[in-house]
PDB file of C-alpha atoms in Angstrom:
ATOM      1  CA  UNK A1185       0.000   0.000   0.000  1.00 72.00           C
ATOM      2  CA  UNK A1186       1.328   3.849  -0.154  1.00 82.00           C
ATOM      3  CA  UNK A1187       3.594   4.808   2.423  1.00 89.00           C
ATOM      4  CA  UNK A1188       3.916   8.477   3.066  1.00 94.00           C
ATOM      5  CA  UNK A1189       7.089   9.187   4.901  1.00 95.00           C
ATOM      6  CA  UNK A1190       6.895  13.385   6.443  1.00 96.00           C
ATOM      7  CA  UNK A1191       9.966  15.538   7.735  1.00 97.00           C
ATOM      8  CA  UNK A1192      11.059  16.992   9.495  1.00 97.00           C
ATOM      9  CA  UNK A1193       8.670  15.984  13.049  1.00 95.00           C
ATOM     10  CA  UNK A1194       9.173  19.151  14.681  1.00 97.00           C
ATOM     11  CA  UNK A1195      10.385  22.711  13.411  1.00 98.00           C
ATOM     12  CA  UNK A1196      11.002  26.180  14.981  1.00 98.00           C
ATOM     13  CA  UNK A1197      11.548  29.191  12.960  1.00 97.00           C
ATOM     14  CA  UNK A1198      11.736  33.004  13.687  1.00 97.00           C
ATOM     15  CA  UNK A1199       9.166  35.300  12.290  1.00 97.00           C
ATOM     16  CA  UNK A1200      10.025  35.989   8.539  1.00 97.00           C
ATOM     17  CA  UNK A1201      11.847  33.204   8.101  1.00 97.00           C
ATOM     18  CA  UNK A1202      10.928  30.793   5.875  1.00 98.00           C
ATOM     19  CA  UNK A1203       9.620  27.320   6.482  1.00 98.00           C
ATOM     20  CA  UNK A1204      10.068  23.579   4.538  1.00 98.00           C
ATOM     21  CA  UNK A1205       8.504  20.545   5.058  1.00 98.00           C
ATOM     22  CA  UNK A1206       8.861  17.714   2.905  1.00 98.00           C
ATOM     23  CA  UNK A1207       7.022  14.099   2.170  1.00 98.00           C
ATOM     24  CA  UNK A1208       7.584  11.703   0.293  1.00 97.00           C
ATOM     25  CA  UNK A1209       5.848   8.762  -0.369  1.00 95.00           C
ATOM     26  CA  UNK A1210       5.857   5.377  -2.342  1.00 93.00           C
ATOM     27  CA  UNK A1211       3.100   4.692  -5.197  1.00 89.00           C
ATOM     28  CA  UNK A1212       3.686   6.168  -8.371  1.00 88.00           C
ATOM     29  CA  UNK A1213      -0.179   6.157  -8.928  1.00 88.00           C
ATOM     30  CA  UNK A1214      -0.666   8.617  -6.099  1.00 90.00           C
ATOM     31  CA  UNK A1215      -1.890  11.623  -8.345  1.00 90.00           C
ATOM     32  CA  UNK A1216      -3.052  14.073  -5.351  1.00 93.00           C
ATOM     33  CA  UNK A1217      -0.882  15.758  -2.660  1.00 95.00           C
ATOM     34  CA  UNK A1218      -2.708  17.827  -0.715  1.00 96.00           C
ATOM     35  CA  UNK A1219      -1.747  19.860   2.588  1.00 97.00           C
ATOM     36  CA  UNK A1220      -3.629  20.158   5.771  1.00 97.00           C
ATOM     37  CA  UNK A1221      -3.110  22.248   9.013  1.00 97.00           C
ATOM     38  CA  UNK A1222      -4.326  21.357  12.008  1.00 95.00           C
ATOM     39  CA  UNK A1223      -4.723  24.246  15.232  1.00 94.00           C
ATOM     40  CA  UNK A1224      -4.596  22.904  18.916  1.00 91.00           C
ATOM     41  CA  UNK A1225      -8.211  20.878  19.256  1.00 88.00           C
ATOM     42  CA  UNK A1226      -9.240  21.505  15.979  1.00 91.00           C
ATOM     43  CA  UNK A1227      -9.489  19.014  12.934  1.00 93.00           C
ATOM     44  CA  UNK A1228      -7.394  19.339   9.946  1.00 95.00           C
ATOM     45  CA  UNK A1229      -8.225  22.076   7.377  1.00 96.00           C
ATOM     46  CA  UNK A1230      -6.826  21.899   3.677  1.00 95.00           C
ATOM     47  CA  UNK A1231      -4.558  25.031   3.110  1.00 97.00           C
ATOM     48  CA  UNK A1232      -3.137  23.944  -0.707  1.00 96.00           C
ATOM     49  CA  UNK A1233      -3.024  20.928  -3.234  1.00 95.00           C
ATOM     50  CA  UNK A1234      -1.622  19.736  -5.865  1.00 94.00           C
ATOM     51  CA  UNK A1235      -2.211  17.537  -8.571  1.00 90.00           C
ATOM     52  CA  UNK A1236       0.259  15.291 -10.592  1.00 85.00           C
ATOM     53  CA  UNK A1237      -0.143  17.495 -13.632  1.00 85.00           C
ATOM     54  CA  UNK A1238       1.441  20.110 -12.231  1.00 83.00           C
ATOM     55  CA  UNK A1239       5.011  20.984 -11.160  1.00 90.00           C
ATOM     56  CA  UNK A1240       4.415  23.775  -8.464  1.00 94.00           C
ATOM     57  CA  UNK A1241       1.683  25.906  -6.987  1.00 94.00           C
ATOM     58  CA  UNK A1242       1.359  29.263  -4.622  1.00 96.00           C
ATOM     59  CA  UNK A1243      -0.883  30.707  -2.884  1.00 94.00           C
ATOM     60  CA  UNK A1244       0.280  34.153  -0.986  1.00 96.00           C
ATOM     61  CA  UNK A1245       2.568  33.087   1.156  1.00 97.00           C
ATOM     62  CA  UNK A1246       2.363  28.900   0.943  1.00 98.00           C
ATOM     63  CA  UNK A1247       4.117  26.958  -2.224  1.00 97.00           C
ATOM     64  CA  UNK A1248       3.578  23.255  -3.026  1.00 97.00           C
ATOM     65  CA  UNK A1249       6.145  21.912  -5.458  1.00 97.00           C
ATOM     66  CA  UNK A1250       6.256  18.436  -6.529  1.00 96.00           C
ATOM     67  CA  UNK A1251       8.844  15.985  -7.697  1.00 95.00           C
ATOM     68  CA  UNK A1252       7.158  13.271  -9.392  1.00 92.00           C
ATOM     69  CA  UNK A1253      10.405  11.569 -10.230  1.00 93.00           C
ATOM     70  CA  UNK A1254      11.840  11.492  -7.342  1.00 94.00           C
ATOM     71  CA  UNK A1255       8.456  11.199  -5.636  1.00 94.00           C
ATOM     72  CA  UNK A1256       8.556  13.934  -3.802  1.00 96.00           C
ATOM     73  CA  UNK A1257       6.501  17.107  -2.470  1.00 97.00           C
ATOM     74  CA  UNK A1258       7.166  20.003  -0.296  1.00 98.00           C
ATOM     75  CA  UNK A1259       5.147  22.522   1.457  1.00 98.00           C
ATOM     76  CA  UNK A1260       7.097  26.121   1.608  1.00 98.00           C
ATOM     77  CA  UNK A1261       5.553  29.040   4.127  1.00 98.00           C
ATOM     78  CA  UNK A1262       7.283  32.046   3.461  1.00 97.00           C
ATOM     79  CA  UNK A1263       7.348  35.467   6.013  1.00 98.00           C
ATOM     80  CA  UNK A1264       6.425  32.918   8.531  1.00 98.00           C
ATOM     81  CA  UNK A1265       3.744  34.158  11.423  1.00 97.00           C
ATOM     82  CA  UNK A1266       3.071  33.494  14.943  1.00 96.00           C
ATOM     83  CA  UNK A1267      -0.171  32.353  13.480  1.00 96.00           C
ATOM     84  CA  UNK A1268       1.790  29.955  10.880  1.00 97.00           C
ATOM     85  CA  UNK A1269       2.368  27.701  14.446  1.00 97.00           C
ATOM     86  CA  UNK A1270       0.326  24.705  13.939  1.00 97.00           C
ATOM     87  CA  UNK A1271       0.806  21.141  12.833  1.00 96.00           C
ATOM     88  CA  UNK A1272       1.431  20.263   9.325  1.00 97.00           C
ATOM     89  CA  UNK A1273       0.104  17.389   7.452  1.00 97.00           C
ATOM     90  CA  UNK A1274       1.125  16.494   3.889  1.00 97.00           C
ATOM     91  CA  UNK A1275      -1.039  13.377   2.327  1.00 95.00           C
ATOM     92  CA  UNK A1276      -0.978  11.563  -0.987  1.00 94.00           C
ATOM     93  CA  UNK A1277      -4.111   9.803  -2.651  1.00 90.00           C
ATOM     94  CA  UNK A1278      -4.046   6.269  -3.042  1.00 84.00           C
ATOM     95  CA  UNK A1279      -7.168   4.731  -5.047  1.00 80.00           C
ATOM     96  CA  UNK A1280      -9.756   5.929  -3.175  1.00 78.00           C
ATOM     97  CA  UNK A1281      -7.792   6.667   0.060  1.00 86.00           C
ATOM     98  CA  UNK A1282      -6.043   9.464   1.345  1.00 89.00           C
ATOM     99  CA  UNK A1283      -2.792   8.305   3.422  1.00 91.00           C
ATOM    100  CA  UNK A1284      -1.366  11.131   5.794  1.00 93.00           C
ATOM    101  CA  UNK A1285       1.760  11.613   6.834  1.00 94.00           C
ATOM    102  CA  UNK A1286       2.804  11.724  10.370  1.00 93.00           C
ATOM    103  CA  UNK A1287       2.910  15.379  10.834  1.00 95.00           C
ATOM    104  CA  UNK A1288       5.003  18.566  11.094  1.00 97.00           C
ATOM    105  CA  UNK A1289       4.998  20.963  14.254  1.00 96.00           C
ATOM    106  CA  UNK A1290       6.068  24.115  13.285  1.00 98.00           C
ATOM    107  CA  UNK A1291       6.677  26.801  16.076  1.00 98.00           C
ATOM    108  CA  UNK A1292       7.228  30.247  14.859  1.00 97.00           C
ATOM    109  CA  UNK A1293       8.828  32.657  17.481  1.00 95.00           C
ATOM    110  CA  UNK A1294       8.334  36.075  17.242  1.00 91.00           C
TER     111      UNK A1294
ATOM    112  CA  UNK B1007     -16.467  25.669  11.436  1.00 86.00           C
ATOM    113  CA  UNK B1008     -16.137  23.576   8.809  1.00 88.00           C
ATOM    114  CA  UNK B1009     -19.631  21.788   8.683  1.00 94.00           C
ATOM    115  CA  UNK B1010     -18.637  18.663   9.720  1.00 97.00           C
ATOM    116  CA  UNK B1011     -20.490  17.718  13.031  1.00 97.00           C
ATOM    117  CA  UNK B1012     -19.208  14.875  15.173  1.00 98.00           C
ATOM    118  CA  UNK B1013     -20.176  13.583  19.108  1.00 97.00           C
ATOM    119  CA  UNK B1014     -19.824  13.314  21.392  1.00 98.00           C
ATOM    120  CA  UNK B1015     -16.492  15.596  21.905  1.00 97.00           C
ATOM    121  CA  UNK B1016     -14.812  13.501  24.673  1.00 97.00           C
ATOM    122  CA  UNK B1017     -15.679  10.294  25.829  1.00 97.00           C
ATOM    123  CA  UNK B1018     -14.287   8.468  29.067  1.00 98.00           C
ATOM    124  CA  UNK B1019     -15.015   4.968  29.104  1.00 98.00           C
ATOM    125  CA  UNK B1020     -13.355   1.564  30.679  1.00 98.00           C
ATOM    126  CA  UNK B1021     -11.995  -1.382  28.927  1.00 98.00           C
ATOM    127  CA  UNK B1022     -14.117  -3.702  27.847  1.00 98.00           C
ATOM    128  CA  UNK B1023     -16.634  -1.233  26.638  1.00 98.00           C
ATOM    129  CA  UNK B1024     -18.316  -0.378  23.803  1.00 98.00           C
ATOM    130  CA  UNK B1025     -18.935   3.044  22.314  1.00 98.00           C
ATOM    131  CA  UNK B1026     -20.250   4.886  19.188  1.00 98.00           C
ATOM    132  CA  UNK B1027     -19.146   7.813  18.068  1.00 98.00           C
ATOM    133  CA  UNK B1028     -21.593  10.144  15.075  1.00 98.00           C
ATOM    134  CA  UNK B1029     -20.832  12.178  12.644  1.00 98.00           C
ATOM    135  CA  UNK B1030     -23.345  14.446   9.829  1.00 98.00           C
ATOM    136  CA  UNK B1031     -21.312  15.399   7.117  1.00 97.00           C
ATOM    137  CA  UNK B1032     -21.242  18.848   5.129  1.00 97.00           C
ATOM    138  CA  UNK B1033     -24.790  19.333   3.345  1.00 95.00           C
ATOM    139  CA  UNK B1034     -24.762  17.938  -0.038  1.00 93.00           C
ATOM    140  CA  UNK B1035     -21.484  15.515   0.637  1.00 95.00           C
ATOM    141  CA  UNK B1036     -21.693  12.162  -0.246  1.00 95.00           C
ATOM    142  CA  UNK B1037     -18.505  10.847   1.270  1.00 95.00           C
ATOM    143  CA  UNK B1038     -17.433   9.848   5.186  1.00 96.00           C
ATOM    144  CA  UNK B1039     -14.041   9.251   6.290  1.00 96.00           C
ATOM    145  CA  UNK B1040     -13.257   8.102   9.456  1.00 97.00           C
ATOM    146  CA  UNK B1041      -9.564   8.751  11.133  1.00 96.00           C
ATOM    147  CA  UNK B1042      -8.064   7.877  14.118  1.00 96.00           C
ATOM    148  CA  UNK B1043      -5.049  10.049  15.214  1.00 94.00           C
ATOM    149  CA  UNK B1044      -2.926   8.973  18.209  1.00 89.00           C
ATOM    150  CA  UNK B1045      -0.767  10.522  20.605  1.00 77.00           C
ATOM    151  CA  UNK B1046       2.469  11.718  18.858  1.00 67.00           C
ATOM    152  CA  UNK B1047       0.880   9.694  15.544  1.00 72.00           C
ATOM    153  CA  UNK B1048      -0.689  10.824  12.130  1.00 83.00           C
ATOM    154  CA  UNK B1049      -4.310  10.709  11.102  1.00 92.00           C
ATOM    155  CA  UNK B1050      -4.910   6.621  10.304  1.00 93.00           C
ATOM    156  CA  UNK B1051      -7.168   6.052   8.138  1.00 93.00           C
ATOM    157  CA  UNK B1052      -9.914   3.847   9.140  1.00 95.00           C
ATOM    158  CA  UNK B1053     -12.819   3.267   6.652  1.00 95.00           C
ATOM    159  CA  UNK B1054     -14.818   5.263   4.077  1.00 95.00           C
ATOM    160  CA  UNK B1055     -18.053   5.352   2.821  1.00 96.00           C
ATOM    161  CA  UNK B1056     -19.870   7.033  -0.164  1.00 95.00           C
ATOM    162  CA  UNK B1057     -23.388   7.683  -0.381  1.00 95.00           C
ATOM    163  CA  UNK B1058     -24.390   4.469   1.955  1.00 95.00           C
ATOM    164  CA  UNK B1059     -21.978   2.179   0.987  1.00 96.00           C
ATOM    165  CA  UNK B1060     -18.421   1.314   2.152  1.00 95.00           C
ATOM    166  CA  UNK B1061     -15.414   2.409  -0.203  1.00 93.00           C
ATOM    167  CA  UNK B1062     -12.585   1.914   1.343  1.00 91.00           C
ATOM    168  CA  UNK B1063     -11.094   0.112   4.693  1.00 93.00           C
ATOM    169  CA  UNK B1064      -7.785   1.062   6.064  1.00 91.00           C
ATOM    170  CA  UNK B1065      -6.124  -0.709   9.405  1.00 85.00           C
ATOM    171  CA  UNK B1066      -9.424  -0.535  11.129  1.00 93.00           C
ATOM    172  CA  UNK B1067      -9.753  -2.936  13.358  1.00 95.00           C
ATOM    173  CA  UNK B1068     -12.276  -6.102  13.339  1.00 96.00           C
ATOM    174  CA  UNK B1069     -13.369  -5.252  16.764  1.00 97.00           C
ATOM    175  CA  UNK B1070     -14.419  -1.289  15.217  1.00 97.00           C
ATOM    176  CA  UNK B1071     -17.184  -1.250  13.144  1.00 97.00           C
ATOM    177  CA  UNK B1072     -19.248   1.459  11.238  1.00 97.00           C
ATOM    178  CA  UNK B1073     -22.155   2.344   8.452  1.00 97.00           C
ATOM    179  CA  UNK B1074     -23.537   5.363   6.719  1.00 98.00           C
ATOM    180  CA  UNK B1075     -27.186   5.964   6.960  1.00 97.00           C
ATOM    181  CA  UNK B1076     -29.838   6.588   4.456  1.00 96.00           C
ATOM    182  CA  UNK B1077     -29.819  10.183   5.865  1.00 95.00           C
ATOM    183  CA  UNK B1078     -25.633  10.451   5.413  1.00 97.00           C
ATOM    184  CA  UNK B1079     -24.785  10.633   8.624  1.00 97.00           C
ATOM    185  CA  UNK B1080     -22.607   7.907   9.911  1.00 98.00           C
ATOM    186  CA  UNK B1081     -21.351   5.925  12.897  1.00 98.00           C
ATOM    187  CA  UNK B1082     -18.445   4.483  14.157  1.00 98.00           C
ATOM    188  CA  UNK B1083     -18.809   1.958  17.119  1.00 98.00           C
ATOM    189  CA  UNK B1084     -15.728   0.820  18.728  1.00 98.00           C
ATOM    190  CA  UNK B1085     -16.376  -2.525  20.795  1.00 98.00           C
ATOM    191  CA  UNK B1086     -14.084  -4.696  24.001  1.00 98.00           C
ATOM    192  CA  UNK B1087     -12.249  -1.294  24.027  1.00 98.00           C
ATOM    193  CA  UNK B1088      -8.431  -1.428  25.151  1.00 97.00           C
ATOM    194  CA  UNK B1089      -6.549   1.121  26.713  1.00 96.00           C
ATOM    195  CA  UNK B1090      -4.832   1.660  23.280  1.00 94.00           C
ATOM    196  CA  UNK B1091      -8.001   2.779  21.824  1.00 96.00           C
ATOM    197  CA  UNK B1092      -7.766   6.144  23.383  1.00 96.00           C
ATOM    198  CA  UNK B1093      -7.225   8.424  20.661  1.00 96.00           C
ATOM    199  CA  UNK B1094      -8.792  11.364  18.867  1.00 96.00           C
ATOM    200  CA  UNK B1095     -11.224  10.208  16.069  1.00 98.00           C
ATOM    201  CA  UNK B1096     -11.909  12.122  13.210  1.00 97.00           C
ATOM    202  CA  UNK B1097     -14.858  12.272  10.593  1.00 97.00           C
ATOM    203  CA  UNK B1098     -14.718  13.952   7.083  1.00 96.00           C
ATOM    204  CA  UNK B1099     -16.539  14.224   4.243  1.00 95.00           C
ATOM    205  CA  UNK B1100     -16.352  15.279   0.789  1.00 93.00           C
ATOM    206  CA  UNK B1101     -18.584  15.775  -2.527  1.00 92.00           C
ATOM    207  CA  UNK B1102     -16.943  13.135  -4.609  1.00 88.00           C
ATOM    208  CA  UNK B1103     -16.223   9.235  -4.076  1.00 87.00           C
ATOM    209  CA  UNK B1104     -12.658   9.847  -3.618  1.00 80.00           C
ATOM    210  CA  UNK B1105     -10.099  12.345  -2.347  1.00 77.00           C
ATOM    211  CA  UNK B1106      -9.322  13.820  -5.586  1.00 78.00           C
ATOM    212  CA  UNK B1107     -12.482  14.646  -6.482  1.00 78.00           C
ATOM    213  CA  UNK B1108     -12.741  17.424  -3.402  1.00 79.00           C
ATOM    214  CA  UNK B1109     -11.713  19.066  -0.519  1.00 88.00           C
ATOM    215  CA  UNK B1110     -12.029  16.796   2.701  1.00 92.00           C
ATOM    216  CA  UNK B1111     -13.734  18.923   5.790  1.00 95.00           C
ATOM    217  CA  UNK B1112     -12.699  17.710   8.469  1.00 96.00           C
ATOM    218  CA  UNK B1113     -15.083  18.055  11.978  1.00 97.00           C
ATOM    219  CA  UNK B1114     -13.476  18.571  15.391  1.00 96.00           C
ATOM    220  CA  UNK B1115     -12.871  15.298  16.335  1.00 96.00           C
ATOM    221  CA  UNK B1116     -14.182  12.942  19.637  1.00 98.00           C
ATOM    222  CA  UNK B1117     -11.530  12.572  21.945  1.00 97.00           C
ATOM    223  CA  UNK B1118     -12.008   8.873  23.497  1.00 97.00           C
ATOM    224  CA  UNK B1119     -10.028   7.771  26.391  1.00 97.00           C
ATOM    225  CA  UNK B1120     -10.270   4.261  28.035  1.00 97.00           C
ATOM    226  CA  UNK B1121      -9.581   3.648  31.456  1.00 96.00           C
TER     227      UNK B1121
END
């Protein structure tokens, strides 16, 4: 089955820095990446995707690129916010699943 | 709030128990994922269903059971509960039969913990 492998676990950053997470994971037929955050006691919300069709994708201050290839994807947060702290989840469609990774923590310090 | 509506929101019960955690979906969404997500752990997916019937199964367990209703909502019922059942369970839904097809909304989650 598709294995989705996430790094790094945790991840601490100054404000206006910048931010990269990356996945990877296993099936070559995995044709949607998308990216979910997740606040303290809240459920995951989508903040980008990306489909295999396409190499890259922004949205203000978030960037998905993807490496199919090497089968790889990364999530990019640029000008990083105290509001950016949350965990990060990066997932990868597998027939009719979606298979998560295990999660980024990101901690921005003003 | 994403639409997603799941209870109870935290749920102490003792091993050997049985439980059943509900979910209604988004209006107009077809599809119900279930997730468990564990201490320290990503989201495992457990089972989905679309439009009444199942889809997909992930690791879920033969002691965890669950069905969508005529009405969309679903449950998940979680039976001789262990101590390693405590864990947040999620429910999401979507439009489409499959991830790529939409946006998964994910609700808040029921926390269960098993004493």
């Amino acid at each position: 089955g598709e294995n989705v492998e996430q790094h790094p676990s945790t991840l601490s950053v100054q404000e206006g820095d910048s931010a990269v997470i990356k996945c990877t994971y296993s099936d070559s037929a995995s044709n949607y990446f998308p990216w979910y955050k997740q606040e303290l006691g809240k459920g995951p919300q989508l903040i980008i995707d990306i489909r295999s069709n396409v190499g890259e994708k922004k949205d203000q201050r978030i960037a998905v690129t993807l490496n199919k290839t090497a089968k790889h994807f990364s999530l990019h947060i640029t000008e990083t916010q105290p509001e950016d702290s949350a965990v990060y989840f990066c997932a990868a469609s597998w027939r009719v699943k979606l298979i998560f990774g295990t999660g980024t923590r990101l901690q921005v310090f003003p | 709030d994403s639409g997603v509506t799941q209870t109870p929101k935290h749920l102490i019960t003792a091993t050997g128990q049985r439980v059943t955690l509900r979910c209604s979906p988004r209006s107009g969404d077809l599809s119900v994922y279930w997730y468990q997500q564990s201490l320290d752990q990503g989201l495992q997916f457990l089972i989905q269903y679309y439009n009444g019937e199942e889809r997909a199964k992930g690791n879920i367990l033969e002691r965890f059971s669950a069905q969508q209703f005529p009405d969309l909502h679903s449950e998940l019922n979680l039976s001789s509960l262990e101590l390693g059942d405590s864990a947040l369970y999620f429910c999401a839904s979507s439009v489409g039969e499959g991830p790529g097809t939409g946006e998964l909304f994910f609700g808040e989650g029921s926390r269960l913990t098993v004493l």
